[in-house]
Coordinates of C-alpha atoms in Angstrom, one line a residue:
Chain A
M1 CA 160.7 149.1 82.2
E2 CA 163.2 146.5 80.9
L3 CA 162.2 144.8 84.6
F4 CA 158.4 145.6 83.7
V5 CA 158.9 143.6 80.4
Q6 CA 161.4 141.1 81.6
L7 CA 158.5 140.0 84.3
M8 CA 155.9 139.6 82.0
I9 CA 158.0 137.7 79.7
N10 CA 158.8 135.7 82.6
G11 CA 155.1 135.2 83.0
L12 CA 153.9 134.1 80.2
I13 CA 156.8 130.8 80.4
V14 CA 155.4 130.1 83.9
G15 CA 152.1 130.6 82.5
S16 CA 152.2 128.5 79.7
L17 CA 152.9 125.4 82.2
Y18 CA 150.4 126.3 84.6
G19 CA 148.3 126.6 81.1
V20 CA 149.6 122.9 80.2
V21 CA 148.4 121.3 83.6
A22 CA 145.4 123.4 83.8
M23 CA 145.0 121.2 80.3
C24 CA 144.8 117.9 82.2
F25 CA 143.0 119.1 85.0
V26 CA 140.2 120.3 82.5
L27 CA 140.2 116.9 80.7
V28 CA 139.9 115.2 83.6
Y29 CA 136.9 117.6 84.5
K30 CA 135.8 117.3 81.7
S31 CA 135.3 113.3 80.4
T32 CA 134.9 112.6 84.3
Q33 CA 133.6 115.0 86.0
V34 CA 136.6 114.7 88.6
V35 CA 138.0 117.6 90.2
N36 CA 141.7 116.7 90.5
F37 CA 142.9 117.6 93.9
A38 CA 145.9 115.4 93.2
Q39 CA 147.0 117.1 89.7
G40 CA 150.6 118.2 91.1
E41 CA 151.5 114.8 93.2
F42 CA 151.1 113.7 89.1
L43 CA 153.7 115.7 88.3
L44 CA 155.9 115.2 91.7
V45 CA 155.1 111.4 90.5
G46 CA 156.4 112.1 86.9
A47 CA 159.4 114.1 88.2
W48 CA 160.4 111.8 90.9
T49 CA 160.2 108.9 88.4
C50 CA 162.6 109.9 85.5
L51 CA 165.1 111.0 88.5
S52 CA 165.2 108.0 90.0
L53 CA 165.2 106.5 86.7
L54 CA 168.5 108.9 85.4
T55 CA 170.5 109.1 88.6
Y56 CA 169.9 105.4 90.3
F57 CA 169.7 103.3 87.4
E58 CA 171.8 105.8 85.0
L59 CA 169.9 105.7 81.9
P60 CA 170.3 108.3 79.1
F61 CA 167.8 110.8 78.8
W62 CA 165.6 109.6 76.2
L63 CA 165.5 106.3 77.6
G64 CA 164.3 107.2 81.2
F65 CA 161.8 110.3 79.9
L66 CA 160.2 107.2 77.5
V67 CA 160.4 105.0 80.5
T68 CA 158.7 107.5 82.4
L69 CA 156.1 108.2 79.8
A70 CA 155.0 104.4 79.5
F71 CA 155.2 104.6 84.1
M72 CA 152.7 107.6 84.3
T73 CA 150.9 105.6 81.6
V74 CA 150.0 102.9 83.7
F75 CA 149.7 104.8 86.8
G76 CA 146.9 106.8 85.7
I77 CA 144.9 103.8 84.1
L78 CA 145.5 101.5 87.3
L79 CA 144.3 104.8 89.4
Q80 CA 140.9 105.2 87.7
A81 CA 140.3 101.4 87.5
L82 CA 140.9 101.0 91.6
V83 CA 140.5 104.1 93.0
L84 CA 137.9 106.7 91.2
R85 CA 135.9 104.0 88.9
P86 CA 134.2 102.7 92.3
L87 CA 132.7 106.6 92.9
I88 CA 131.7 107.2 89.6
G89 CA 127.9 108.6 89.6
E90 CA 128.5 109.6 93.9
S91 CA 128.0 113.9 95.1
A92 CA 130.7 116.0 94.5
I93 CA 131.7 115.4 98.2
S94 CA 133.0 112.4 97.6
V95 CA 134.7 113.0 94.7
V96 CA 136.3 115.7 95.9
M97 CA 137.4 114.2 98.9
V98 CA 138.7 110.8 97.2
T99 CA 141.7 113.0 94.9
V100 CA 142.1 114.6 98.2
G101 CA 142.9 111.7 100.1
L102 CA 145.4 110.2 97.0
A103 CA 147.0 113.6 97.4
I104 CA 147.8 113.3 101.0
F105 CA 148.4 109.7 100.1
F106 CA 151.3 110.3 97.6
Q107 CA 153.2 113.4 99.0
A108 CA 153.4 111.3 102.1
A109 CA 154.4 108.4 100.4
L110 CA 157.2 110.8 97.8
N111 CA 158.0 112.1 100.8
M112 CA 159.4 108.4 102.7
I113 CA 161.0 107.2 99.5
F114 CA 162.7 110.1 98.5
G115 CA 163.5 112.8 100.9
S116 CA 162.0 116.3 101.4
F117 CA 165.3 117.8 100.2
A118 CA 165.7 119.4 96.6
K119 CA 167.7 117.3 94.0
P120 CA 169.1 118.3 90.8
F121 CA 168.1 116.9 87.5
P122 CA 171.4 115.4 85.4
Q123 CA 172.4 118.3 83.1
V124 CA 171.2 117.2 80.0
F125 CA 171.0 120.7 78.1
S126 CA 173.1 123.2 78.4
Q127 CA 172.3 126.1 80.8
E128 CA 173.3 129.7 79.9
T129 CA 171.6 132.6 78.9
I130 CA 170.7 133.9 75.7
E131 CA 169.5 137.4 74.3
I132 CA 167.0 137.8 72.3
F133 CA 165.8 141.7 71.5
G134 CA 167.6 142.9 74.1
L135 CA 166.1 140.9 77.1
Q136 CA 168.5 138.4 79.3
I137 CA 166.0 135.0 78.8
E138 CA 168.0 131.9 80.4
T139 CA 167.7 128.8 77.8
A140 CA 166.2 125.9 80.6
Y141 CA 163.6 128.6 80.4
L142 CA 162.8 128.5 76.8
M143 CA 163.3 124.8 77.0
S144 CA 160.2 124.5 79.4
I145 CA 158.1 126.7 77.0
V146 CA 158.8 123.9 73.6
P147 CA 157.5 121.3 75.5
S148 CA 154.6 123.4 76.2
I149 CA 153.8 124.5 72.7
I150 CA 154.3 120.8 71.5
I151 CA 152.0 119.5 74.2
M152 CA 149.2 122.0 73.1
V153 CA 149.6 121.8 69.6
A154 CA 149.3 118.1 70.6
F155 CA 145.9 118.3 72.2
Y156 CA 144.8 120.3 69.3
I157 CA 145.2 117.7 66.6
F158 CA 144.1 114.7 69.0
F159 CA 141.0 116.3 69.4
K160 CA 140.2 117.5 66.0
R161 CA 141.9 114.9 64.0
S162 CA 141.5 111.1 65.9
R163 CA 138.9 108.7 66.1
W164 CA 139.2 109.4 69.9
G165 CA 139.4 112.6 70.7
L166 CA 136.0 112.6 69.3
A167 CA 134.8 109.8 71.5
M168 CA 136.2 111.7 74.1
R169 CA 134.6 115.0 73.0
A170 CA 131.7 113.3 72.2
T171 CA 131.7 111.3 76.2
A172 CA 132.1 114.7 77.4
Y173 CA 129.1 116.1 75.7
D174 CA 126.2 113.5 76.6
Q175 CA 127.7 110.3 78.1
Q176 CA 124.6 108.4 77.3
V177 CA 124.4 109.2 74.1
A178 CA 128.1 108.2 74.0
Q179 CA 127.2 104.9 75.7
S180 CA 124.3 104.4 73.2
L181 CA 126.6 104.9 70.1
G182 CA 129.1 102.3 70.9
I183 CA 132.0 104.5 72.5
S184 CA 133.3 102.3 75.7
V185 CA 132.9 105.5 78.1
K186 CA 135.0 103.3 80.2
N187 CA 137.9 103.3 78.2
V188 CA 137.4 106.4 77.9
F189 CA 137.8 107.4 81.2
A190 CA 140.5 105.6 81.8
M191 CA 142.2 107.3 78.8
A192 CA 141.4 110.7 80.3
W193 CA 143.5 109.7 83.3
A194 CA 146.6 108.7 81.8
I195 CA 146.8 111.7 79.5
S196 CA 147.0 113.8 82.2
A197 CA 148.8 111.6 84.2
V198 CA 151.1 111.1 81.4
V199 CA 151.0 115.3 80.4
S200 CA 151.5 116.1 84.1
G201 CA 154.7 113.8 84.3
V202 CA 156.1 116.2 81.6
A203 CA 155.5 119.4 83.4
G204 CA 156.6 117.9 86.3
I205 CA 160.1 116.7 84.5
V206 CA 160.3 119.7 82.9
L207 CA 160.1 121.9 85.7
G208 CA 162.2 119.7 87.6
M209 CA 165.1 120.5 85.2
V210 CA 164.5 124.1 85.2
N211 CA 164.3 124.2 88.7
T212 CA 164.7 121.2 91.2
V213 CA 163.0 118.5 92.4
S214 CA 161.1 118.5 95.1
N215 CA 157.9 118.3 97.1
G216 CA 157.2 121.8 96.7
L217 CA 156.7 121.0 92.9
A218 CA 153.1 120.2 94.0
F219 CA 152.5 123.4 94.2
I220 CA 151.3 123.7 90.6
G221 CA 148.2 121.3 91.6
I222 CA 146.9 124.6 93.9
K223 CA 147.9 126.7 91.3
V224 CA 145.6 125.2 88.4
F225 CA 142.3 126.0 90.4
P226 CA 142.8 129.9 90.1
A227 CA 143.9 129.0 86.2
T228 CA 141.0 127.2 85.7
I229 CA 138.4 128.9 87.1
V230 CA 139.1 132.0 84.8
G231 CA 139.8 130.1 81.8
G232 CA 136.6 128.4 82.8
L233 CA 136.4 124.7 84.2
D234 CA 135.3 122.8 81.2
S235 CA 137.1 124.9 78.6
I236 CA 140.5 123.7 77.3
V237 CA 140.9 126.9 76.0
G238 CA 140.5 128.7 78.5
A239 CA 142.7 126.1 80.7
V240 CA 145.5 128.0 78.5
I241 CA 144.6 131.2 78.4
G242 CA 144.2 130.8 81.7
G243 CA 147.6 129.8 83.0
L244 CA 148.9 132.7 81.2
I245 CA 147.0 135.0 83.0
I246 CA 147.6 133.3 86.2
G247 CA 151.4 133.0 84.9
V248 CA 151.4 137.1 83.8
L249 CA 149.4 138.3 86.8
E250 CA 151.9 136.9 89.6
N251 CA 154.8 138.3 87.8
M252 CA 153.1 141.2 87.8
A253 CA 151.9 141.0 91.5
E254 CA 155.6 140.6 92.3
F255 CA 156.5 143.8 90.3
V256 CA 154.0 146.1 92.3
D257 CA 154.8 144.6 95.3
G258 CA 158.5 144.6 95.0
Q259 CA 158.4 148.0 93.7
F260 CA 155.7 150.2 96.3
L261 CA 153.9 147.5 98.4
H262 CA 156.7 145.7 100.2
F263 CA 153.9 142.9 101.2
G264 CA 156.7 140.1 100.8
N265 CA 154.5 137.4 99.1
L266 CA 151.8 139.0 97.5
Y267 CA 152.3 137.3 94.1
A268 CA 151.6 134.3 95.8
I269 CA 148.3 134.9 97.3
A270 CA 147.2 137.1 94.5
P271 CA 145.8 134.3 92.4
F272 CA 143.4 133.7 95.0
Y273 CA 141.9 137.2 94.8
I274 CA 141.2 136.6 91.5
L275 CA 140.0 133.6 91.7
I276 CA 137.6 134.6 94.6
I277 CA 136.6 137.7 92.1
F278 CA 136.0 135.8 89.3
L279 CA 133.8 133.4 91.4
M280 CA 131.4 136.1 92.5
V281 CA 130.9 138.0 88.9
K282 CA 131.7 135.6 86.4
P283 CA 131.2 132.1 88.0
Y284 CA 131.6 130.1 84.7
G285 CA 135.1 132.0 83.8
L286 CA 135.9 133.4 80.6
F287 CA 135.3 130.4 78.5
G288 CA 133.2 127.6 80.6
T289 CA 129.8 126.5 79.7
K290 CA 126.4 127.9 82.0
D291 CA 125.2 124.9 83.8
I292 CA 121.3 125.3 83.0
E293 CA 119.4 122.9 85.4
R294 CA 115.6 121.9 85.0
L295 CA 113.8 120.4 87.4
Chain B
M1 CA 124.4 111.7 101.0
T2 CA 121.1 110.4 102.4
V3 CA 122.0 108.5 105.5
S4 CA 119.2 105.5 106.2
N5 CA 118.4 104.7 109.3
P6 CA 117.5 101.3 109.8
R7 CA 114.6 100.7 112.7
P8 CA 113.7 97.5 113.4
C9 CA 110.2 96.3 112.3
G10 CA 107.1 97.7 114.7
D11 CA 108.7 101.2 115.7
F12 CA 106.1 103.3 114.1
R13 CA 106.2 107.1 114.9
T14 CA 102.3 108.0 114.7
D15 CA 102.6 111.6 115.2
Y16 CA 105.3 113.8 114.3
A17 CA 106.4 115.6 117.7
G18 CA 107.3 111.5 118.5
D19 CA 109.4 111.8 115.3
T20 CA 111.3 114.6 116.5
R21 CA 111.5 114.1 119.6
L22 CA 115.6 114.7 121.1
F23 CA 116.0 110.9 122.2
S24 CA 113.8 108.5 119.9
D25 CA 113.6 106.0 122.9
R26 CA 114.1 105.0 126.4
A27 CA 117.6 103.0 125.7
H28 CA 118.7 106.3 124.0
T29 CA 118.2 108.6 126.7
G30 CA 119.5 105.4 129.2
G31 CA 122.6 105.6 126.5
F32 CA 123.2 109.5 126.6
F33 CA 123.3 109.6 130.0
C34 CA 125.5 106.5 130.8
L35 CA 128.1 108.4 128.2
L36 CA 128.2 111.6 130.1
A37 CA 128.5 109.4 132.9
L38 CA 131.4 107.5 131.6
A39 CA 132.7 110.9 130.4
L40 CA 133.0 112.6 134.2
V41 CA 135.0 110.3 135.6
V42 CA 137.8 109.7 132.6
P43 CA 140.1 112.3 134.4
F44 CA 139.7 110.4 137.6
V45 CA 140.4 106.9 136.2
F46 CA 142.5 107.6 133.9
D47 CA 146.4 109.2 133.2
G48 CA 146.7 112.6 131.8
Y49 CA 147.8 110.6 128.1
V50 CA 144.7 109.6 127.5
V51 CA 143.0 113.1 128.9
S52 CA 145.1 114.5 126.9
L53 CA 143.4 112.2 123.4
M54 CA 140.1 112.6 125.1
I55 CA 140.6 116.7 125.4
L56 CA 141.9 116.9 121.5
I57 CA 138.7 114.3 120.4
G58 CA 136.6 117.2 121.8
I59 CA 138.1 120.5 120.8
Y60 CA 138.5 118.8 117.3
G61 CA 134.7 117.5 117.1
I62 CA 133.3 121.0 118.3
A63 CA 134.4 121.7 114.7
A64 CA 133.8 119.2 112.8
L65 CA 130.3 119.5 114.7
G66 CA 130.2 123.0 112.7
L67 CA 131.4 121.3 109.3
N68 CA 129.3 118.6 109.3
I69 CA 126.4 120.7 109.6
L70 CA 127.5 123.0 106.5
V71 CA 128.8 119.7 104.9
G72 CA 126.8 117.1 105.7
F73 CA 123.4 119.0 106.6
T74 CA 123.4 121.5 103.8
G75 CA 125.1 119.8 101.2
Q76 CA 127.9 122.9 100.7
I77 CA 131.8 121.7 100.8
S78 CA 134.4 123.4 102.7
L79 CA 137.5 123.1 102.5
G80 CA 138.5 126.4 104.6
Q81 CA 137.3 125.1 108.3
A82 CA 141.0 125.0 109.9
A83 CA 141.3 128.7 108.6
F84 CA 137.8 129.4 110.7
F85 CA 139.5 127.3 114.0
G86 CA 142.4 129.3 113.5
F87 CA 140.6 132.9 113.6
G88 CA 138.6 131.6 116.4
A89 CA 141.8 130.6 118.6
F90 CA 143.5 134.1 117.4
S91 CA 140.5 136.6 118.5
S92 CA 139.6 134.5 121.3
A93 CA 143.4 135.3 122.9
W94 CA 143.5 139.3 120.8
L95 CA 140.2 140.3 122.8
N96 CA 141.8 138.6 125.9
T97 CA 144.9 140.6 125.9
N98 CA 143.4 143.7 124.5
T99 CA 140.7 144.1 125.9
G100 CA 140.9 142.2 129.4
I101 CA 137.3 140.5 129.2
P102 CA 137.3 137.0 130.9
V103 CA 138.4 133.9 128.8
M104 CA 135.3 132.4 129.9
I105 CA 133.4 135.0 127.8
T106 CA 136.0 135.3 124.8
I107 CA 135.7 131.9 123.8
L108 CA 131.9 132.5 123.3
L109 CA 132.7 136.1 121.3
A110 CA 135.1 134.3 119.3
G111 CA 133.1 132.2 118.2
I112 CA 130.6 135.0 117.4
M113 CA 133.5 136.8 115.4
T114 CA 134.2 133.1 113.5
T115 CA 130.9 133.8 112.6
A116 CA 131.1 137.0 110.9
V117 CA 134.1 136.0 108.7
G118 CA 132.0 133.0 108.1
M119 CA 129.4 134.6 106.9
I120 CA 131.4 137.0 104.5
F121 CA 133.5 133.9 103.0
G122 CA 130.0 132.5 102.5
I123 CA 128.4 135.0 100.2
P124 CA 130.3 132.7 97.4
A125 CA 127.6 130.6 98.2
A126 CA 124.9 132.3 97.7
R127 CA 125.3 132.0 93.9
I128 CA 127.7 128.8 93.5
K129 CA 127.7 125.3 94.6
G130 CA 129.2 122.3 94.5
L131 CA 132.8 122.3 93.7
Y132 CA 132.7 125.8 92.8
L133 CA 132.0 126.2 96.0
A134 CA 134.9 124.2 97.2
I135 CA 137.6 126.2 94.8
A136 CA 136.1 129.2 96.6
T137 CA 136.3 127.9 100.2
L138 CA 139.8 126.6 99.2
A139 CA 140.6 130.1 98.6
A140 CA 139.2 131.5 101.8
Q141 CA 141.7 129.2 103.5
F142 CA 144.8 130.2 101.3
I143 CA 143.8 134.3 102.0
L144 CA 143.0 133.2 105.6
E145 CA 146.3 131.8 105.4
D146 CA 148.2 134.8 104.5
F147 CA 146.6 136.9 106.5
Y148 CA 147.4 135.4 109.9
A149 CA 151.0 135.5 108.9
R150 CA 150.9 139.0 107.9
A151 CA 148.3 140.9 110.5
E152 CA 151.2 141.0 113.5
W153 CA 148.6 143.6 115.4
F154 CA 146.0 140.4 115.5
T155 CA 147.9 137.4 115.5
G156 CA 151.7 138.2 116.4
G157 CA 152.6 137.7 113.0
S158 CA 155.5 134.5 112.7
A159 CA 155.9 135.2 116.2
G160 CA 152.4 133.6 117.1
S161 CA 150.0 134.9 120.0
L162 CA 149.8 134.3 123.7
A163 CA 147.3 132.9 125.1
E164 CA 145.8 132.8 128.8
T165 CA 144.5 130.2 131.0
P166 CA 141.0 130.4 131.7
E167 CA 139.7 130.7 134.7
L168 CA 136.3 130.9 136.9
F169 CA 135.6 132.2 140.0
G170 CA 139.4 131.4 141.1
F171 CA 139.3 128.2 140.0
V172 CA 141.9 127.6 137.0
F173 CA 141.6 125.2 134.7
D174 CA 145.4 124.9 134.5
S175 CA 146.1 121.3 134.1
D176 CA 144.7 118.5 131.9
Q177 CA 142.3 117.3 134.3
R178 CA 141.1 120.4 134.5
Y179 CA 140.5 121.6 131.6
Y180 CA 139.0 118.9 130.4
Y181 CA 135.8 119.9 132.5
L182 CA 135.7 122.8 130.5
V183 CA 136.0 120.5 127.1
L184 CA 133.3 118.4 128.1
F185 CA 130.7 121.4 129.3
W186 CA 131.5 122.9 125.7
V187 CA 130.9 119.7 123.6
C188 CA 127.8 119.2 125.4
V189 CA 126.5 122.8 124.6
S190 CA 127.3 122.5 120.9
F191 CA 126.0 118.8 120.6
L192 CA 122.6 119.3 121.6
L193 CA 122.7 122.6 120.5
A194 CA 123.6 121.4 117.2
S195 CA 120.5 118.1 117.8
N196 CA 118.2 120.5 118.4
L197 CA 119.0 122.9 115.4
M198 CA 118.4 120.0 113.0
R199 CA 114.6 119.3 114.9
S200 CA 113.9 122.9 113.8
R201 CA 112.2 124.7 111.4
D202 CA 115.9 125.7 110.0
G203 CA 117.3 122.8 110.6
R204 CA 115.1 121.2 108.0
A205 CA 115.9 123.5 105.2
F206 CA 119.2 123.0 105.8
I207 CA 118.4 119.1 104.5
A208 CA 116.0 120.4 102.2
V209 CA 119.1 123.0 100.2
R210 CA 121.3 119.5 100.1
D211 CA 118.7 117.5 99.0
H212 CA 117.3 119.1 96.0
Y213 CA 117.9 123.0 96.3
L214 CA 115.9 124.0 93.3
S215 CA 113.1 121.9 94.7
A216 CA 113.4 123.7 98.0
E217 CA 114.0 127.0 96.0
V218 CA 110.3 126.2 94.8
M219 CA 109.3 125.4 97.8
G220 CA 109.7 128.8 99.2
I221 CA 113.2 128.4 100.9
N222 CA 115.3 130.7 100.7
L223 CA 118.2 129.9 99.3
T224 CA 120.6 132.4 99.2
K225 CA 119.6 133.1 102.8
Y226 CA 119.6 129.4 104.5
R227 CA 123.4 129.0 102.7
I228 CA 125.1 132.0 104.3
L229 CA 123.4 130.8 107.8
S230 CA 124.6 127.5 107.3
F231 CA 128.6 129.0 106.6
G232 CA 127.9 131.3 110.2
I233 CA 126.9 128.3 112.1
S234 CA 129.0 126.1 111.1
S235 CA 132.0 128.8 111.6
F236 CA 131.1 129.6 115.3
F237 CA 131.1 126.0 116.4
A238 CA 134.6 126.7 114.3
G239 CA 135.3 129.7 116.4
I240 CA 134.6 128.0 119.5
G241 CA 136.8 124.9 119.0
G242 CA 139.6 127.2 118.3
A243 CA 139.4 129.3 121.1
L244 CA 139.8 126.4 123.3
M245 CA 142.3 125.6 121.7
G246 CA 144.2 128.4 121.7
H247 CA 143.8 128.4 125.6
Y248 CA 144.8 124.9 126.0
L249 CA 147.9 125.2 124.3
G250 CA 148.6 128.6 125.7
Y251 CA 150.4 129.8 122.2
V252 CA 149.2 130.2 118.6
S253 CA 151.0 129.5 116.2
A254 CA 149.8 131.3 112.6
E255 CA 151.4 128.1 111.0
S256 CA 149.7 125.9 112.2
F257 CA 146.0 126.3 110.2
T258 CA 147.1 124.7 106.5
I259 CA 144.9 123.3 104.1
F260 CA 145.8 120.0 105.6
F261 CA 144.0 120.1 108.9
S262 CA 141.2 121.4 106.7
V263 CA 141.1 118.5 105.0
L264 CA 141.2 116.6 109.0
F265 CA 138.0 117.9 109.5
L266 CA 136.8 116.5 106.2
A267 CA 137.6 113.0 107.1
M268 CA 136.4 113.5 110.2
I269 CA 133.1 113.8 109.2
I270 CA 133.5 111.5 106.5
I271 CA 134.8 108.6 108.4
G272 CA 132.1 109.6 111.1
G273 CA 128.7 109.7 108.8
L274 CA 128.1 112.9 106.8
G275 CA 124.6 114.2 108.2
S276 CA 125.0 112.3 111.4
I277 CA 125.8 114.8 115.0
A278 CA 126.7 111.3 117.0
G279 CA 129.1 110.6 113.9
T280 CA 130.8 113.3 114.1
L281 CA 132.3 112.4 117.4
L282 CA 133.2 108.7 116.6
G283 CA 135.3 109.5 113.0
T284 CA 137.0 112.7 115.3
A285 CA 137.6 109.9 117.6
F286 CA 138.9 107.6 114.4
I287 CA 141.0 110.5 113.1
V288 CA 142.6 111.8 116.4
L289 CA 143.3 107.8 117.3
L290 CA 144.4 106.4 113.9
P291 CA 148.4 108.3 114.2
Q292 CA 148.4 107.2 117.7
F293 CA 147.5 103.7 116.7
M294 CA 150.3 103.8 113.4
E295 CA 152.6 105.1 116.1
F296 CA 151.9 101.9 118.3
L297 CA 151.9 99.6 115.2
V298 CA 155.9 101.3 113.9
G299 CA 156.7 100.5 117.8
L300 CA 156.1 96.9 117.0
L301 CA 157.7 96.8 114.1
S302 CA 160.9 98.7 114.9
G303 CA 162.5 95.9 116.4
P304 CA 163.0 93.8 112.5
V305 CA 162.4 97.3 110.3
P306 CA 164.2 100.0 112.5
F307 CA 164.2 102.0 109.0
L308 CA 160.1 102.6 110.0
L309 CA 160.9 105.1 112.9
D310 CA 162.7 107.6 111.0
V311 CA 159.4 108.0 108.8
Q312 CA 157.1 107.9 111.0
P313 CA 155.3 110.8 110.3
Y314 CA 155.1 109.8 106.7
I315 CA 153.3 106.7 108.1
K316 CA 150.9 108.3 109.4
E317 CA 150.0 111.0 106.9
M318 CA 149.8 107.8 104.5
A319 CA 147.2 106.3 106.7
I320 CA 145.2 109.1 106.7
G321 CA 145.0 109.8 103.1
S322 CA 144.5 105.9 102.8
A323 CA 141.3 105.7 105.1
I324 CA 140.3 108.3 103.8
I325 CA 139.8 106.4 100.5
I326 CA 138.5 103.7 102.1
F327 CA 136.0 104.9 103.8
L328 CA 134.5 105.9 100.9
I329 CA 134.6 103.4 98.9
F330 CA 133.2 101.1 101.0
E331 CA 131.6 102.6 103.9
P332 CA 130.3 105.7 102.5
E333 CA 127.8 106.2 105.0
G334 CA 130.9 106.2 107.7
L335 CA 131.2 104.5 111.2
I336 CA 127.6 105.8 112.6
H337 CA 126.2 103.4 109.3
R338 CA 128.0 100.4 111.0
W339 CA 126.5 101.2 114.1
R340 CA 123.3 101.3 113.7
L341 CA 123.5 98.5 111.9
I342 CA 125.3 96.8 114.9
R343 CA 122.2 98.5 116.8
A344 CA 119.4 97.0 114.9
Y345 CA 120.7 93.7 114.6
W346 CA 120.5 93.5 118.5
R347 CA 117.5 94.9 119.1
L348 CA 115.6 91.9 118.1
Y349 CA 118.1 89.0 118.9
P350 CA 117.4 86.6 117.2
F351 CA 115.3 87.5 114.8
S352 CA 116.6 89.1 111.9
Y353 CA 113.4 91.2 112.0

């Protein structure tokens, strides 16, 4: 029983990270209609940039972190302007393939620059195990849930309260109407990619600090698909909830697998079975809006 | 996704039969048979290296052709072609070792078995399309990959399974030169089948589904049937290609049919030209030869920059990633479009039209 609760908590913690990355994914999809297969590589770029700033240039953590944020902003905007803007209005296959191409390119480029071995982050926060309500929780994991919550709250405030958030919501709702109201759709697109890159970068840094930095981190970019389909491809709240569900589900699958089935890697594949079931039964997820087409 | 086919001025089609002919004119027929004759003499002229590359182009070409029918003609996105390719390889090897059916027949049977699997995984396509379907096929890819690693009775698990060399009336296809003809035979069969499919009622239904699925449905085309059928046909070619690959290598490994491989198939048809039968082969040749070209380039530059030799595999991957992006931005209709422009230009040279 204790193991069960422990896995549940682990699931929620990992799930909150999935939720954050899924949120970025949905943000880009909602405002630019691009399904970003390179989301996982954004995490990698952020993590490797921060790591090399800390170890190679020996910057203090806060400075390295800020420089990484600035770098990711520029990275997102440049990517949007150079690669994705020419493809606005193209068919789904082109848009999918261009992000797949980006994923391959960055995966290989990062492998080339940083090597294929995992590297640990320098110790920034002390790693110890604390007890909360009788459960053993590593502080590193707690450290990872705090940024997730901060990011989620920031998203909420940004979209509800700020002028730019309003502009982005308007663009997501209807591009032409937004444009006729004087919103620069071009800037909104650039901003969506910039936010997505920055937040993914932060998630990458957090994951890198909890585990180590290696190209395996990009697997988060694949886990995002089950999370967003469960939540609904165009719902930001859905992405968070979907992420949590997938995180918990993975750990539950590991529990069931370890206790009864002994398949070995059920936890890695279970989210995809859920994905297929959801697509067959409820293709627009829990919170997604249904597409209605007219002739 | 419309592929324009520039025809010179004055090239009129006066009846329907003329418009759907397999070879549009005498030059087209001649060109085809010249190419076939050239392909037949390749093993006598070139050494084993060139022949092995040609075999790869042929095998991948068959699977990519299937994917082009699915993606280019029917407009369904699939990120799982490598998984179906692998299923063909495993089922042919499995049938041959467990039932003793000769390899020449198991290749065809593997195609049929893969068709069934493809149709099962195509069922989500009945309800969803576009990006959602892409994600569903991504899941199919991971589920099948996991199945290969786990189903030891079928695939040999992590050890992989052995595939025998095919034999026909005592003639063993045991060298690259001999195997080449087997692959060439299947390439011809596949490409003729596909070209004829596109001239048929079903082929036109696929194109209608791609161009506007709602209008197609209003015209009485059964969307569910044609979407699943398209998955089936696509998987058939993938299965044939996979079976040929398995018997060529003599060994099928569970780890080789990754998502990256699926993406390579998509890259082939995008670079070749979506919705073009001949373009498929061009794109496949491009993707097979690009790493070879990068190797050559690295070899040239390794004198002044020896560092490049260590990172050669990454350079090849980067080249493929950038080729996809560059083609999508600058030549979204693929190599075949370039070729058509060149042909149209020279047909009426020196006049422009």
